[in-house]
mmCIF file of C-alpha atoms and ligand atoms in Angstrom:
data_model
loop_
_atom_site.group_PDB
_atom_site.id
_atom_site.type_symbol
_atom_site.label_atom_id
_atom_site.label_comp_id
_atom_site.label_asym_id
_atom_site.label_seq_id
_atom_site.Cartn_x
_atom_site.Cartn_y
_atom_site.Cartn_z
ATOM 1 C CA MET A 1 -9.743 -42.194 3.592
ATOM 2 C CA TYR A 2 -6.143 -40.657 4.966
ATOM 3 C CA THR A 3 -6.450 -38.176 7.797
ATOM 4 C CA LEU A 4 -3.090 -35.844 7.762
ATOM 5 C CA TYR A 5 -2.369 -33.987 10.673
ATOM 6 C CA TRP A 6 -0.552 -30.710 9.683
ATOM 7 C CA ALA A 7 0.843 -27.183 9.767
ATOM 8 C CA PRO A 8 1.798 -25.024 6.743
ATOM 9 C CA GLY A 9 5.655 -25.459 6.112
ATOM 10 C CA SER A 10 6.139 -28.009 8.363
ATOM 11 C CA ALA A 11 7.857 -31.661 8.462
ATOM 12 C CA ALA A 12 4.075 -32.599 6.905
ATOM 13 C CA PHE A 13 5.017 -31.319 3.621
ATOM 14 C CA ALA A 14 6.896 -34.568 2.618
ATOM 15 C CA PRO A 15 3.968 -37.015 3.489
ATOM 16 C CA HIS A 16 1.237 -34.624 1.860
ATOM 17 C CA VAL A 17 2.911 -34.354 -1.304
ATOM 18 C CA LEU A 18 3.193 -37.954 -1.434
ATOM 19 C CA LEU A 19 -0.438 -38.488 -1.046
ATOM 20 C CA GLU A 20 -0.795 -35.500 -3.867
ATOM 21 C CA GLU A 21 1.519 -38.143 -5.791
ATOM 22 C CA ILE A 22 -0.832 -41.442 -4.951
ATOM 23 C CA GLY A 23 -3.869 -39.615 -5.789
ATOM 24 C CA ALA A 24 -5.294 -41.300 -2.649
ATOM 25 C CA PRO A 25 -8.559 -39.313 -0.720
ATOM 26 C CA TYR A 26 -7.074 -37.629 2.043
ATOM 27 C CA ARG A 27 -8.298 -34.856 4.928
ATOM 28 C CA LEU A 28 -6.264 -32.481 6.215
ATOM 29 C CA VAL A 29 -6.846 -31.646 10.027
ATOM 30 C CA PRO A 30 -4.743 -28.324 10.679
ATOM 31 C CA VAL A 31 -2.428 -28.040 14.026
ATOM 32 C CA ASP A 32 -1.215 -25.163 16.141
ATOM 33 C CA ILE A 33 2.684 -25.759 16.659
ATOM 34 C CA SER A 34 3.092 -21.990 17.589
ATOM 35 C CA ARG A 35 6.487 -21.924 19.995
ATOM 36 C CA ASP A 36 4.353 -19.929 22.408
ATOM 37 C CA LYS A 37 1.294 -22.351 22.791
ATOM 38 C CA PRO A 38 0.683 -25.280 24.691
ATOM 39 C CA ARG A 39 -0.173 -28.099 22.330
ATOM 40 C CA ASP A 40 -4.059 -29.217 22.324
ATOM 41 C CA PRO A 41 -4.542 -31.926 24.743
ATOM 42 C CA GLU A 42 -6.865 -33.914 22.186
ATOM 43 C CA TYR A 43 -3.979 -33.955 19.451
ATOM 44 C CA LEU A 44 -1.586 -35.012 22.458
ATOM 45 C CA GLU A 45 -3.460 -38.189 22.585
ATOM 46 C CA ILE A 46 -2.750 -38.814 19.363
ATOM 47 C CA ASN A 47 0.885 -37.874 19.008
ATOM 48 C CA PRO A 48 2.414 -37.181 22.508
ATOM 49 C CA ASN A 49 5.166 -35.519 21.048
ATOM 50 C CA GLY A 50 2.812 -32.765 19.987
ATOM 51 C CA ALA A 51 4.663 -32.229 16.376
ATOM 52 C CA VAL A 52 3.153 -32.583 13.095
ATOM 53 C CA PRO A 53 2.695 -34.825 10.859
ATOM 54 C CA THR A 54 0.456 -37.362 12.052
ATOM 55 C CA LEU A 55 -1.208 -39.624 9.621
ATOM 56 C CA ILE A 56 -4.394 -41.782 10.337
ATOM 57 C CA VAL A 57 -5.820 -44.560 8.033
ATOM 58 C CA ASP A 58 -8.362 -47.467 9.275
ATOM 59 C CA GLY A 59 -7.933 -46.369 13.004
ATOM 60 C CA ARG A 60 -3.983 -46.978 12.778
ATOM 61 C CA VAL A 61 -2.189 -44.105 14.012
ATOM 62 C CA VAL A 62 1.468 -43.463 12.266
ATOM 63 C CA TYR A 63 3.996 -40.556 13.436
ATOM 64 C CA GLU A 64 7.473 -39.053 12.194
ATOM 65 C CA ALA A 65 7.471 -37.993 8.700
ATOM 66 C CA ALA A 66 9.890 -40.329 7.343
ATOM 67 C CA ALA A 67 8.358 -43.599 8.952
ATOM 68 C CA ILE A 68 4.844 -42.281 7.314
ATOM 69 C CA CYS A 69 6.342 -41.923 3.731
ATOM 70 C CA LEU A 70 7.874 -45.455 4.051
ATOM 71 C CA TRP A 71 4.709 -47.005 5.004
ATOM 72 C CA LEU A 72 2.497 -44.993 2.498
ATOM 73 C CA ASN A 73 5.034 -46.108 0.033
ATOM 74 C CA ASP A 74 4.675 -49.581 1.138
ATOM 75 C CA ARG A 75 0.605 -49.151 0.593
ATOM 76 C CA HIS A 76 1.088 -47.751 -2.738
ATOM 77 C CA PRO A 77 4.245 -49.158 -4.749
ATOM 78 C CA GLU A 78 1.903 -47.954 -8.059
ATOM 79 C CA ALA A 79 2.944 -44.327 -7.309
ATOM 80 C CA GLY A 80 6.573 -45.108 -8.177
ATOM 81 C CA MET A 81 8.082 -43.001 -5.293
ATOM 82 C CA ALA A 82 10.506 -45.643 -3.862
ATOM 83 C CA PRO A 83 12.241 -48.799 -5.562
ATOM 84 C CA PRO A 84 10.547 -52.140 -4.959
ATOM 85 C CA PRO A 85 11.989 -54.795 -2.490
ATOM 86 C CA GLY A 86 14.500 -56.247 -4.146
ATOM 87 C CA ASP A 87 15.755 -53.381 -6.181
ATOM 88 C CA PRO A 88 19.173 -52.370 -5.386
ATOM 89 C CA ALA A 89 18.347 -49.170 -5.651
ATOM 90 C CA ARG A 90 16.215 -49.703 -2.215
ATOM 91 C CA ALA A 91 19.522 -49.431 -0.257
ATOM 92 C CA HIS A 92 20.176 -46.057 -1.051
ATOM 93 C CA TYR A 93 16.434 -45.293 -0.454
ATOM 94 C CA TYR A 94 16.365 -46.001 3.051
ATOM 95 C CA GLN A 95 20.173 -44.563 3.482
ATOM 96 C CA TRP A 96 19.031 -41.401 2.527
ATOM 97 C CA LEU A 97 15.572 -41.072 4.236
ATOM 98 C CA VAL A 98 17.028 -42.119 7.612
ATOM 99 C CA TYR A 99 19.966 -39.741 7.066
ATOM 100 C CA MET A 100 17.564 -36.712 6.626
ATOM 101 C CA ALA A 101 15.419 -37.888 9.220
ATOM 102 C CA ASP A 102 18.145 -38.981 11.848
ATOM 103 C CA THR A 103 20.880 -36.441 11.175
ATOM 104 C CA LEU A 104 19.558 -33.614 9.265
ATOM 105 C CA GLN A 105 16.324 -32.887 11.013
ATOM 106 C CA PRO A 106 18.198 -32.933 14.419
ATOM 107 C CA ALA A 107 20.267 -30.200 13.337
ATOM 108 C CA PHE A 108 17.620 -28.026 12.567
ATOM 109 C CA GLN A 109 15.738 -29.173 15.451
ATOM 110 C CA THR A 110 19.072 -27.715 17.736
ATOM 111 C CA ASN A 111 18.799 -24.370 15.413
ATOM 112 C CA TYR A 112 14.899 -24.035 16.332
ATOM 113 C CA TYR A 113 14.612 -25.169 19.480
ATOM 114 C CA PRO A 114 18.081 -24.815 21.540
ATOM 115 C CA GLY A 115 16.079 -24.617 24.463
ATOM 116 C CA ARG A 116 15.357 -28.441 24.094
ATOM 117 C CA PHE A 117 19.129 -29.198 24.080
ATOM 118 C CA CYS A 118 20.446 -26.451 26.683
ATOM 119 C CA LYS A 119 19.001 -25.305 29.895
ATOM 120 C CA ASP A 120 21.378 -21.902 30.066
ATOM 121 C CA GLU A 121 19.639 -19.532 28.143
ATOM 122 C CA ARG A 122 23.146 -17.517 27.974
ATOM 123 C CA ALA A 123 24.280 -20.572 25.817
ATOM 124 C CA PHE A 124 21.529 -20.272 23.420
ATOM 125 C CA PRO A 125 23.454 -18.286 20.783
ATOM 126 C CA ALA A 126 26.531 -20.832 21.149
ATOM 127 C CA VAL A 127 24.121 -23.538 20.489
ATOM 128 C CA LYS A 128 22.484 -22.227 17.363
ATOM 129 C CA ALA A 129 25.867 -21.310 15.857
ATOM 130 C CA ARG A 130 27.198 -24.856 16.143
ATOM 131 C CA ALA A 131 23.698 -26.427 14.867
ATOM 132 C CA ALA A 132 24.518 -23.694 11.902
ATOM 133 C CA GLU A 133 27.722 -25.480 11.341
ATOM 134 C CA ARG A 134 26.295 -28.863 11.446
ATOM 135 C CA LEU A 135 23.528 -27.780 8.862
ATOM 136 C CA ALA A 136 26.340 -26.457 6.705
ATOM 137 C CA GLU A 137 28.287 -29.546 6.971
ATOM 138 C CA ILE A 138 25.184 -32.164 6.231
ATOM 139 C CA TRP A 139 24.133 -29.956 3.606
ATOM 140 C CA GLY A 140 27.453 -30.107 1.594
ATOM 141 C CA ARG A 141 27.056 -33.658 2.130
ATOM 142 C CA LEU A 142 23.599 -34.087 0.543
ATOM 143 C CA ASP A 143 24.618 -31.699 -1.875
ATOM 144 C CA ALA A 144 27.571 -33.668 -2.989
ATOM 145 C CA ALA A 145 25.317 -36.605 -3.243
ATOM 146 C CA LEU A 146 22.921 -35.392 -5.860
ATOM 147 C CA ASP A 147 26.353 -34.887 -8.288
ATOM 148 C CA PRO A 148 25.590 -36.101 -11.034
ATOM 149 C CA GLY A 149 21.794 -36.386 -10.037
ATOM 150 C CA PRO A 150 19.554 -35.248 -10.923
ATOM 151 C CA TRP A 151 17.801 -37.129 -8.026
ATOM 152 C CA MET A 152 19.038 -38.631 -5.224
ATOM 153 C CA LEU A 153 18.759 -42.126 -6.701
ATOM 154 C CA GLY A 154 20.488 -40.898 -9.861
ATOM 155 C CA ASP A 155 17.890 -40.968 -12.504
ATOM 156 C CA ARG A 156 15.075 -42.062 -10.623
ATOM 157 C CA LEU A 157 12.670 -40.070 -8.705
ATOM 158 C CA SER A 158 11.938 -41.003 -5.306
ATOM 159 C CA ILE A 159 10.061 -39.745 -2.315
ATOM 160 C CA CYS A 160 13.863 -39.070 -1.221
ATOM 161 C CA ASP A 161 13.596 -35.917 -3.791
ATOM 162 C CA HIS A 162 10.298 -34.696 -1.908
ATOM 163 C CA TYR A 163 11.797 -35.180 1.489
ATOM 164 C CA ILE A 164 15.340 -32.881 0.255
ATOM 165 C CA ALA A 165 13.098 -30.162 -1.113
ATOM 166 C CA MET A 166 11.032 -29.996 1.982
ATOM 167 C CA LEU A 167 13.841 -29.929 4.299
ATOM 168 C CA SER A 168 15.614 -26.935 1.778
ATOM 169 C CA THR A 169 12.551 -24.800 2.710
ATOM 170 C CA TRP A 170 13.561 -24.773 6.717
ATOM 171 C CA PHE A 171 16.495 -22.412 6.357
ATOM 172 C CA GLU A 172 16.596 -19.325 8.385
ATOM 173 C CA PRO A 173 17.791 -16.084 6.650
ATOM 174 C CA GLN A 174 21.516 -16.103 8.244
ATOM 175 C CA HIS A 175 21.769 -19.785 7.080
ATOM 176 C CA LYS A 176 21.409 -18.221 3.384
ATOM 177 C CA ALA A 177 24.728 -16.540 3.168
ATOM 178 C CA THR A 178 27.163 -19.574 4.395
ATOM 179 C CA ILE A 179 24.760 -22.476 2.959
ATOM 180 C CA ARG A 180 25.341 -23.182 -0.776
ATOM 181 C CA ILE A 181 23.161 -25.973 -2.075
ATOM 182 C CA PRO A 182 23.103 -25.401 -5.708
ATOM 183 C CA ARG A 183 22.146 -29.128 -6.692
ATOM 184 C CA VAL A 184 19.309 -29.139 -4.281
ATOM 185 C CA GLU A 185 18.027 -25.590 -5.659
ATOM 186 C CA ARG A 186 18.022 -27.507 -9.417
ATOM 187 C CA LEU A 187 16.367 -30.634 -7.983
ATOM 188 C CA PHE A 188 13.538 -28.397 -5.976
ATOM 189 C CA ALA A 189 13.037 -26.416 -9.519
ATOM 190 C CA HIS A 190 12.428 -29.757 -11.457
ATOM 191 C CA LEU A 191 10.247 -31.297 -8.800
ATOM 192 C CA ALA A 192 7.946 -27.798 -8.501
ATOM 193 C CA GLU A 193 7.140 -28.510 -12.614
ATOM 194 C CA ARG A 194 5.152 -31.783 -11.202
ATOM 195 C CA PRO A 195 1.371 -30.696 -10.765
ATOM 196 C CA ALA A 196 1.309 -32.581 -7.343
ATOM 197 C CA VAL A 197 4.274 -30.665 -6.170
ATOM 198 C CA ALA A 198 2.684 -27.643 -7.287
ATOM 199 C CA ARG A 199 -0.973 -28.282 -5.445
ATOM 200 C CA THR A 200 0.854 -28.931 -2.240
ATOM 201 C CA LEU A 201 2.995 -26.074 -2.647
ATOM 202 C CA ALA A 202 -0.206 -23.711 -2.800
ATOM 203 C CA GLN A 203 -1.723 -25.662 0.178
ATOM 204 C CA HIS A 204 1.047 -24.721 2.679
ATOM 205 C CA ASP A 205 1.271 -21.193 1.070
ATOM 206 C CA MET A 206 4.758 -21.488 -0.622
ATOM 207 C CA ALA A 207 3.520 -21.316 -4.335
HETATM 208 N N1 GSH B 301 10.719 -36.231 13.897
HETATM 209 C C1 GSH B 301 9.495 -35.526 13.744
HETATM 210 C C2 GSH B 301 9.755 -34.323 13.718
HETATM 211 C C3 GSH B 301 8.858 -33.302 13.632
HETATM 212 C C4 GSH B 301 8.517 -32.044 14.033
HETATM 213 O O1 GSH B 301 9.907 -31.349 14.245
HETATM 214 N N2 GSH B 301 7.713 -30.762 13.505
HETATM 215 C C5 GSH B 301 7.465 -29.697 13.601
HETATM 216 C C6 GSH B 301 7.162 -28.751 12.537
HETATM 217 S S1 GSH B 301 8.446 -28.859 11.082
HETATM 218 C C7 GSH B 301 7.064 -29.380 14.705
HETATM 219 O O2 GSH B 301 5.496 -29.974 14.700
HETATM 220 N N3 GSH B 301 7.470 -28.718 16.012
HETATM 221 C C8 GSH B 301 6.548 -28.312 17.214
HETATM 222 C C9 GSH B 301 7.368 -29.000 18.134
HETATM 223 O O3 GSH B 301 8.118 -29.997 17.987
HETATM 224 O O4 GSH B 301 6.552 -28.954 19.282
HETATM 225 C C10 GSH B 301 9.212 -35.802 12.097
HETATM 226 O O5 GSH B 301 9.649 -35.998 11.351
HETATM 227 O O6 GSH B 301 7.820 -36.170 12.147
#
């Protein structure tokens, strides 16, 4: 039985949808990640970053959404959400997952939490404006990588697709005017037809 610490609409979405794709039994534990509230000390013992997701199985704790996805795929190759070891497509499976986690997610973080990157509150609008530019650059590269698609790995569905779909739900209204991601939107529409995705979207109140 897996235990997933989560919050709706958060980085827990990708591990959550992967658990649904796998069909493994799991339970969800909600975490309050409100910006204006301190983190629950009990949760900080599990994940000192105070962020979601965290996954526990057989007493082993793992955090970082991408790491959880890689680990779940290792444990459940039968779900077909990763090219197997030795398959050349595995190179880009690693590449895109790491790129989204270490390049795109920090740009979102800079936008959502400017105070973690700059102490001077007067500079927050400038920090957020630069984050918006970074988001536009990075999303441009990701959307281009979906040509011809339809998936991140070409004709093969993988966790990379669930991951990019998750991140595409993190925009603030002002980004929508400047960031165009038509191929990602097409990918999302295809993915939403999958029962595992529909169930997860419903649990995140995003159906
Ligand atoms: N690098 C972490 C980041 C996770 C993250 O930023 N989670 C957000 C929700 S999407 C969160 O919990 N934010 C609350 C906080 O950072 O205090 C991961 O990929 O798991």
